[in-house]
Short mmCIF file of C-alpha atoms in Angstrom, two decimals:
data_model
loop_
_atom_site.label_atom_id
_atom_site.label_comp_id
_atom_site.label_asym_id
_atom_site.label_seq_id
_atom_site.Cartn_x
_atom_site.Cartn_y
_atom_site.Cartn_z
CA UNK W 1 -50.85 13.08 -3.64
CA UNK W 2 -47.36 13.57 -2.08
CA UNK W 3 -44.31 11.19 -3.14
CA UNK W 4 -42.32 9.24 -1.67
CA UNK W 5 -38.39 10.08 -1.55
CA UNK W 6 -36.09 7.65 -2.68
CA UNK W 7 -33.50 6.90 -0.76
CA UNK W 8 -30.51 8.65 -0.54
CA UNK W 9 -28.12 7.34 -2.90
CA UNK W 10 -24.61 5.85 -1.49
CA UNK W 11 -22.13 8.52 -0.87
CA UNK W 12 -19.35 6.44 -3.02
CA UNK W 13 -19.17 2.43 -4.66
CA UNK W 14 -19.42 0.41 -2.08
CA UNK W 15 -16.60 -2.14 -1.81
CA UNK W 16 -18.61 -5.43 -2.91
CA UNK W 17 -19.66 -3.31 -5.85
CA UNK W 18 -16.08 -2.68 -6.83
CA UNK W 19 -14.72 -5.97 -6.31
CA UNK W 20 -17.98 -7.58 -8.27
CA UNK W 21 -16.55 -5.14 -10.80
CA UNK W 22 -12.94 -6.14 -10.95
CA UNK W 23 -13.74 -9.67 -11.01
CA UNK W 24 -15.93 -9.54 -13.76
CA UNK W 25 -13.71 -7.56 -15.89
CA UNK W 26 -11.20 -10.01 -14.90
CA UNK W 27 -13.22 -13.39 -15.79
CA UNK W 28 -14.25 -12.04 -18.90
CA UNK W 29 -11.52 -10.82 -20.16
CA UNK W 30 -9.81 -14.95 -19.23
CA UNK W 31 -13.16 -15.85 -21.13
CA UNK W 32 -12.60 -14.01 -24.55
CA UNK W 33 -9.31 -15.16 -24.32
CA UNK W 34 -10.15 -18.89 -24.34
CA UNK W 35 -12.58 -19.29 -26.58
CA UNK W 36 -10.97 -20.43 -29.24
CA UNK W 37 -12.83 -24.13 -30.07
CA UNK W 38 -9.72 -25.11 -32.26
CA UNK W 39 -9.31 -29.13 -30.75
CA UNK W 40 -10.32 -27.70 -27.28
CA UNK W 41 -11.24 -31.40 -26.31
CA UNK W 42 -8.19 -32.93 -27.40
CA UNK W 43 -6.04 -29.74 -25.76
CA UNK W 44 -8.13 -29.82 -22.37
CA UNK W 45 -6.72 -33.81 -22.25
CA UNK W 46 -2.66 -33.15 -23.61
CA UNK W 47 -0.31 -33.27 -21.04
CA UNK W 48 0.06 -29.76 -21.08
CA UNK W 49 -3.35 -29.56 -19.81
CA UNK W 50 -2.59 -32.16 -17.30
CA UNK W 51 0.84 -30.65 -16.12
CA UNK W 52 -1.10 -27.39 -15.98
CA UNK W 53 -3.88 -29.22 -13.61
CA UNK W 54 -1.59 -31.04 -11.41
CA UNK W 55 0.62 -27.92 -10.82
CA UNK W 56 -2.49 -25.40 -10.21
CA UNK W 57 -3.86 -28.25 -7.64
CA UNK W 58 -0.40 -28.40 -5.99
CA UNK W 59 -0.66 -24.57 -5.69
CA UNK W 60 -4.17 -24.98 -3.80
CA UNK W 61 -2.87 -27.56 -1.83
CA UNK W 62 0.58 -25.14 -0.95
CA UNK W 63 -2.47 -22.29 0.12
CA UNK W 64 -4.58 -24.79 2.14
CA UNK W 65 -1.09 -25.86 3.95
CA UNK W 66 -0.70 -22.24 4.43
CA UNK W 67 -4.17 -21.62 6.02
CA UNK W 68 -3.68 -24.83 8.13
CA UNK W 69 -0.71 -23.28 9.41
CA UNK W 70 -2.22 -20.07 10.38
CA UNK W 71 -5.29 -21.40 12.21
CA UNK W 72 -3.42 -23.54 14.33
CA UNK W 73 -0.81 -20.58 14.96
CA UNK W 74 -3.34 -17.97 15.60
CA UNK W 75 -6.71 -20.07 16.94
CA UNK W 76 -8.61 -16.53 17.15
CA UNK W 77 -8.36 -16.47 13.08
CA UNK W 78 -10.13 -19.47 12.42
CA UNK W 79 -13.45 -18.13 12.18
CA UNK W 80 -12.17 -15.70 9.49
CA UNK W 81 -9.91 -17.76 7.52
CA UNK W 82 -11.80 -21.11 7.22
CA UNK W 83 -13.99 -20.16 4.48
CA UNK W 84 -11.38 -19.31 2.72
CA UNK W 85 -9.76 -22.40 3.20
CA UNK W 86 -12.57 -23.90 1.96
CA UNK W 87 -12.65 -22.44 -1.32
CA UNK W 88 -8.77 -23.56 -1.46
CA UNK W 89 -10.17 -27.05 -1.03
CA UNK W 90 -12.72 -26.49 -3.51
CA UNK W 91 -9.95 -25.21 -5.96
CA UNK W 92 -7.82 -27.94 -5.59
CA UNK W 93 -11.08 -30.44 -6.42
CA UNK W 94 -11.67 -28.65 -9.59
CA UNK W 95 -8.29 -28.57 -10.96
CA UNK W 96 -8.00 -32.58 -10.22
CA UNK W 97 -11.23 -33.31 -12.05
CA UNK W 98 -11.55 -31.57 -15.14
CA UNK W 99 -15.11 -31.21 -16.79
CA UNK W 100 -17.80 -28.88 -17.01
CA UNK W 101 -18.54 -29.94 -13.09
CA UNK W 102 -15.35 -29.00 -11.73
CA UNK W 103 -15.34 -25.89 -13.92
CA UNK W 104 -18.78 -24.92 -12.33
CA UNK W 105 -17.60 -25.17 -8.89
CA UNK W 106 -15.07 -22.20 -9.37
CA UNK W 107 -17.06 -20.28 -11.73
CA UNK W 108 -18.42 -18.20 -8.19
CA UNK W 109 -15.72 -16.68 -6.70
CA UNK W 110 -18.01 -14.50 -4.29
CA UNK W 111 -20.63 -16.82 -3.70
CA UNK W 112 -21.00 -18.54 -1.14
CA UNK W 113 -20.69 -22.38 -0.67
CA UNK W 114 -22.03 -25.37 1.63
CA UNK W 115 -18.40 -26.20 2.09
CA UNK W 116 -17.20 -22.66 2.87
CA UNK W 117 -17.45 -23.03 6.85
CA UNK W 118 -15.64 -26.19 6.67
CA UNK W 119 -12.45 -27.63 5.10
CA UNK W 120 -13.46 -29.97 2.58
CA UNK W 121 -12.83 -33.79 2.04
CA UNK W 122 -10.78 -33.55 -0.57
CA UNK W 123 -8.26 -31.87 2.01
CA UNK W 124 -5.48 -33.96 2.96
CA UNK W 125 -4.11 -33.71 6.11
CA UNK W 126 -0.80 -35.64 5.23
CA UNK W 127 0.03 -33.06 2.07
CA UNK W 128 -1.14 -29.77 4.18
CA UNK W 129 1.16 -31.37 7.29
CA UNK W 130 4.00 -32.13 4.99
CA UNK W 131 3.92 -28.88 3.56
CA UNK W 132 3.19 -26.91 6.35
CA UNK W 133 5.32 -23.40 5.84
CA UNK W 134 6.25 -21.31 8.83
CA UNK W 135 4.20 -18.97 10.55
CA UNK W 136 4.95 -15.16 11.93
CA UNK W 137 4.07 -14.98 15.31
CA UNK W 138 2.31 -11.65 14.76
CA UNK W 139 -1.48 -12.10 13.56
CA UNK W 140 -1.22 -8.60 11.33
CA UNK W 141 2.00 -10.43 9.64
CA UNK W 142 0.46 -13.59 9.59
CA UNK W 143 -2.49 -12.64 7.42
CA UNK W 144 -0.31 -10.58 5.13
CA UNK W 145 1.82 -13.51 4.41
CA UNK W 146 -1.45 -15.52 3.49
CA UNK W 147 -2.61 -12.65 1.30
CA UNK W 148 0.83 -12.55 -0.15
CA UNK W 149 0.86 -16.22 -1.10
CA UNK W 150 -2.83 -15.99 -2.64
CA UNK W 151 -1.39 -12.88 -4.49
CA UNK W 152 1.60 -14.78 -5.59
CA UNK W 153 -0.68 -17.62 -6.43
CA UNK W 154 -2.95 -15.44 -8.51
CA UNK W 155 -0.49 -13.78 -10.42
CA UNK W 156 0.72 -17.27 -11.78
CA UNK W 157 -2.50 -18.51 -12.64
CA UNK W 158 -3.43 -15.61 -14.40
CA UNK W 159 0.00 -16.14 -16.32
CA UNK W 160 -0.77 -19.30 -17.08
CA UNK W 161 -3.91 -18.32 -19.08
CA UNK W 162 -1.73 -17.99 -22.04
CA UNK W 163 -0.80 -22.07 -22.40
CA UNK W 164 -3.71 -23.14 -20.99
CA UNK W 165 -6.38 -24.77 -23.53
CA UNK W 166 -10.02 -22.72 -23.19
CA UNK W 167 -12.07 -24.64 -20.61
CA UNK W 168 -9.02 -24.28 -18.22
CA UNK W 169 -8.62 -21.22 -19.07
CA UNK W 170 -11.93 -20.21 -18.05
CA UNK W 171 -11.25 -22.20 -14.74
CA UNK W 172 -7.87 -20.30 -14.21
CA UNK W 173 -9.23 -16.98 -14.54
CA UNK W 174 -11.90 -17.84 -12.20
CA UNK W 175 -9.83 -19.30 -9.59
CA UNK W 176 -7.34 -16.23 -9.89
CA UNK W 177 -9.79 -13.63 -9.59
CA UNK W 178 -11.05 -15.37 -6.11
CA UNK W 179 -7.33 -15.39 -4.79
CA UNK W 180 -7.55 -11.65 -6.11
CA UNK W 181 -11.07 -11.58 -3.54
CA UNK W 182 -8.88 -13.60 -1.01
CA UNK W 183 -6.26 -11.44 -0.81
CA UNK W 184 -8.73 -7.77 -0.82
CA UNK W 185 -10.63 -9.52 2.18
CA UNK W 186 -7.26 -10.63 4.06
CA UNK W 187 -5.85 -6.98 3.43
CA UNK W 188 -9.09 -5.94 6.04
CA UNK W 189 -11.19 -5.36 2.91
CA UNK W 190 -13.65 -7.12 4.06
#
């Protein structure tokens, strides 16, 4: 009876592989770090918690501005950058309504969302307008200043893990490792 070859393995990780990889390491790690249960209820509703919320939804709002920007700059983008946008939007929503719903809708940072083709509701076009931060005129410089504000963004969320109480936390290191994604897929990773 003659077998069947298997297919030929891929020649190296393939780049999904490796980000799943980095992202995981990166969520659990904000995990183990925050799950400490000493008065997580009462911490998750101090003011730290709050200030923490407001500022990281500010920050979303800052990225979304950012993306705004950039589409109407560079129209040929769009396609590209709006489901990235999206997830800014969805960002911002969880860090305004804390609770185990708004922590679920960041716990995905690769998957996929009905939202992700279009900005979301919670997007306000006054803030993103009023915030709106200059654009180069170059569409190679243009991304790498987005990618440059999601790293930026990223790095002080991930900072932030140490004052944050353990279901933000969790919600921090989520929405920091999908700026980390954000920024690997504006950098032509993707």
């Amino acid at each position: 009876m003659p077998h069947a070859t298997p297919p030929p393995a891929p020649s190296g990780p393939r780049r999904r592989s490796l980000l799943a990889g980095a992202l995981g390491v990166t969520t659990t790690a904000a995990v183990l770090t925050g799950c400490s249960d000493d008065g997580g209820r009462d911490a998750e509703r101090g003011s730290g918690a709050r200030k923490l919320r407001a500022r990281s939804s500010a920050e979303s709002a800052a990225l979304m501005a950012r993306y705004d920007a950039t589409m109407k700059a560079h129209p040929s983008l769009a396609s590209r950058l709006r489901p990235l946008r999206a997830e800014a939007a969805r960002h911002e929503a969880a860090f305004v309504s804390p609770g185990p719903a708004a922590s679920a809708s960041a716990t995905a940072p690769g998957a996929p969302s009905p939202s992700a083709s279009a900005p979301s509701a919670s997007a306000s076009p006054r803030r993103s307008a009023a915030a709106a931060p200059p654009v180069p005129a170059d569409e190679k410089k243009a991304l790498a200043a987005l990618a440059d504000a999601e790293r930026r963004t990223a790095d002080a969320r991930t900072e932030a893990l140490l004052e944050a109480p353990p279901e933000l936390a969790r919600l921090l290191a989520s929405v920091a490792a999908a700026g980390a994604a954000h920024v690997f897929l504006l950098t032509g990773g993707g």
